[in-house]
Coordinates of C-alpha atoms in Angstrom, one line a residue:
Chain A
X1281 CA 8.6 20.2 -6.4
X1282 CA 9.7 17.1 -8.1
X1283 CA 7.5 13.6 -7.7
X1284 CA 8.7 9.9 -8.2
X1285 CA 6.0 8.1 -10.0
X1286 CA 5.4 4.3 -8.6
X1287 CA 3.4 2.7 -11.0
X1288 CA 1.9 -0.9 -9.3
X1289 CA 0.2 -3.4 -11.6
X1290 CA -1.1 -7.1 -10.7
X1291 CA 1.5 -9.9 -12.1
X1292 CA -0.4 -11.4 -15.0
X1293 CA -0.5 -14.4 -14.2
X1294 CA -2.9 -13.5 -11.2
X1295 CA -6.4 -12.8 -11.6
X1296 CA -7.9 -9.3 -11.1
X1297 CA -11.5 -8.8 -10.2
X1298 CA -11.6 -5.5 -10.5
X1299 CA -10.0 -5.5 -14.1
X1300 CA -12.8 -7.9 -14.5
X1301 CA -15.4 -6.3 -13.6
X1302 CA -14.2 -3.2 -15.6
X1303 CA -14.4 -5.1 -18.7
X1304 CA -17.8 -6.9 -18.1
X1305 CA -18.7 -3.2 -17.8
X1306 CA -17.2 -1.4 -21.1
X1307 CA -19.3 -3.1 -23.8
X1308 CA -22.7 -2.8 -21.2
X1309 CA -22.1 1.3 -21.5
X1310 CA -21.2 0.8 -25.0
X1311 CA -17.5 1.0 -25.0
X1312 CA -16.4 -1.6 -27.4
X1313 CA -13.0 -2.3 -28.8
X1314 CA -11.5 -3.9 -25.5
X1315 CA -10.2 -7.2 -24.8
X1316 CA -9.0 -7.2 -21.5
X1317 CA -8.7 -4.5 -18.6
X1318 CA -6.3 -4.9 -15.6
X1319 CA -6.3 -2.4 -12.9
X1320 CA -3.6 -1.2 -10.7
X1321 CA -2.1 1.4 -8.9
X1322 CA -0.3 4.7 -9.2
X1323 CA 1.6 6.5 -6.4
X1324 CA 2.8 9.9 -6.7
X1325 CA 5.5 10.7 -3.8
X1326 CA 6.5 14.6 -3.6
X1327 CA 10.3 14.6 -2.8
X1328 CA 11.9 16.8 -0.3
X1329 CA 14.8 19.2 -2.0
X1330 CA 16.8 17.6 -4.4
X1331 CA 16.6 13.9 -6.5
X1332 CA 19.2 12.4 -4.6
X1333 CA 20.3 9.2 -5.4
X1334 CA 19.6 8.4 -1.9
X1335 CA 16.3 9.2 -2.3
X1336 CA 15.6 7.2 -5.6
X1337 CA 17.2 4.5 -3.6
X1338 CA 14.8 5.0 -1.0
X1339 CA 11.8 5.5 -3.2
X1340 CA 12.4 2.0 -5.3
X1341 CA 13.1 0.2 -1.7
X1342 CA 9.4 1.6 -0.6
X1343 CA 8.0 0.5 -3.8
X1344 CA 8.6 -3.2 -3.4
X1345 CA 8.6 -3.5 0.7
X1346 CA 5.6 -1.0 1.2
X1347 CA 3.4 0.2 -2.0
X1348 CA 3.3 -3.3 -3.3
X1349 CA 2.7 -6.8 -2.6
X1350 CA 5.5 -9.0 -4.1
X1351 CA 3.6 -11.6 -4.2
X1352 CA 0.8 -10.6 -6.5
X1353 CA 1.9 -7.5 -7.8
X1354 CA 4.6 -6.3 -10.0
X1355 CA 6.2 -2.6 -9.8
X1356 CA 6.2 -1.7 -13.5
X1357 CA 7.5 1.6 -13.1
X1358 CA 10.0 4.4 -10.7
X1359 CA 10.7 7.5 -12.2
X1360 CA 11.1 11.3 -11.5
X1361 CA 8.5 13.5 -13.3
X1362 CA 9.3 17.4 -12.9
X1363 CA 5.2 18.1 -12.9
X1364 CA 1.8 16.9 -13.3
X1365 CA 2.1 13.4 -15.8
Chain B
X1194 CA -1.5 -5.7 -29.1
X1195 CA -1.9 -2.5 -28.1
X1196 CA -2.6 -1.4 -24.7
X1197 CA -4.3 2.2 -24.0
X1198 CA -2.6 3.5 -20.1
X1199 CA -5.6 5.5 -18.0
X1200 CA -4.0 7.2 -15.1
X1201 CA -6.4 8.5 -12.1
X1202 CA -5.7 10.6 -9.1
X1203 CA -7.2 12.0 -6.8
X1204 CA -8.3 15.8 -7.0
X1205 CA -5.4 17.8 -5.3
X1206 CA -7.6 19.3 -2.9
X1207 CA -9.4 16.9 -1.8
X1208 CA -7.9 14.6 1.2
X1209 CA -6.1 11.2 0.2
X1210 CA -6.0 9.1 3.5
X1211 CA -4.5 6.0 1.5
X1212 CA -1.9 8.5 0.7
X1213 CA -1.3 9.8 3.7
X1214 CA -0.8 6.7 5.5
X1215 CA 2.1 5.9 3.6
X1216 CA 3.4 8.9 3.7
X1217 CA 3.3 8.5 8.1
X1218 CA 4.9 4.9 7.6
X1219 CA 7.9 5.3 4.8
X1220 CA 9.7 7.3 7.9
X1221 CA 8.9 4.9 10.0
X1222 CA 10.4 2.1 8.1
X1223 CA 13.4 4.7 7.7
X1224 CA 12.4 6.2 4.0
X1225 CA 12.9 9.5 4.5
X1226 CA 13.2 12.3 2.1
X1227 CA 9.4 12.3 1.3
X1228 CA 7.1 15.3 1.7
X1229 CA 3.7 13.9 0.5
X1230 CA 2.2 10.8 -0.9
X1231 CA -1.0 10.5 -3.6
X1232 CA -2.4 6.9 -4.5
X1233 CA -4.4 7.1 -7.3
X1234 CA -5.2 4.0 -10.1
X1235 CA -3.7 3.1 -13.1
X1236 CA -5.5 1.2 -15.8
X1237 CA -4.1 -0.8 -18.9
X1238 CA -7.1 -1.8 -21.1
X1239 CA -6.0 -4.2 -23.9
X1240 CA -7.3 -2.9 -27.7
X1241 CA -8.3 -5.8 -29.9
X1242 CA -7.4 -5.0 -33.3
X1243 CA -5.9 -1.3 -34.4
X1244 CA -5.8 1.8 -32.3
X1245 CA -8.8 3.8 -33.8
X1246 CA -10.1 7.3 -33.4
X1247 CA -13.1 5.5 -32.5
X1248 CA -11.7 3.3 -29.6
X1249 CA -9.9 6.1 -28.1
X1250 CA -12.7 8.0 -27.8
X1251 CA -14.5 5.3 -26.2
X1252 CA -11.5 4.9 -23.5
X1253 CA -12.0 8.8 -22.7
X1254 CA -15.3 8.8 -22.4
X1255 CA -15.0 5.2 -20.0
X1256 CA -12.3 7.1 -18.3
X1257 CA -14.4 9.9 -16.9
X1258 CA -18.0 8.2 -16.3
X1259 CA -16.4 4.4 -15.3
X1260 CA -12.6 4.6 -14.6
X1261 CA -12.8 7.3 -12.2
X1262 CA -15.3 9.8 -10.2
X1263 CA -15.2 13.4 -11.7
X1264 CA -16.7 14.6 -8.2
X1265 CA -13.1 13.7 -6.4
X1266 CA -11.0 12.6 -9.3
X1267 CA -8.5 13.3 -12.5
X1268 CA -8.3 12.0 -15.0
X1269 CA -4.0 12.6 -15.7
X1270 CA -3.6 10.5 -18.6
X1271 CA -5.4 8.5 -21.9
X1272 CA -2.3 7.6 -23.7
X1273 CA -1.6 4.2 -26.1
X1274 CA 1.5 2.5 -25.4
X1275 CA 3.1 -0.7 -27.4
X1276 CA 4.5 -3.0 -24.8
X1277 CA 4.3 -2.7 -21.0
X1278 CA 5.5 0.6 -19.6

């Protein structure tokens, strides 16, 4: 069945702990080469039938009202993928 | 500079409550046309200096022992891209 991909990220001018955190982390296990880390999120939502425009409609609507937080977060990303990505 | 995109989801047989929360409220807030929902993470870590064999091994190795939990996670992607995507 085909997914829409919602990819969420924090708006960069907002600090994100977590990324943080992650990059404190890299160089302590050994993983050098990084400069900055910013975690986000990644929705996958399984569609119903057919990619209707409707339902794109629908699916970038949910992305900034309910997957995301205006506020502090930016969607980066709405797309159909046919499988697995 | 380069960033390298680490995408992380949740095993598909193992239960996604995040996921299925949304999936109870998009019909509720009138998105219909959605059969499931997976939240998963999405990281963007920043590469100082050139893309390397080296540093791209060192994101797949952080990907599977401090990105995500091989017990109830994926790892979907490891990929560089150029600009934001």
């Amino acid at each position: 069945m085909p997914r829409i991909v919602v990819d969420v990220m924090p708006k960069p001018e907002i600090l994100d702990p977590q990324g943080k955190a992650i990059a404190g982390a890299l160089p302590r296990l050994g993983f050098t080469g990084f400069a900055e880390v910013r975690q986000g999120k990644r929705f996958e939502l399984t569609i119903e039938g057919d990619v209707t425009e409707e339902v794109l409609e629908h699916a970038r609507s949910a992305a900034t009202t309910l997957l995301s937080n205006p506020v502090i977060e930016d969607v980066t990303r709405v797309e159909v993928i046919e499988d697995a990505q």
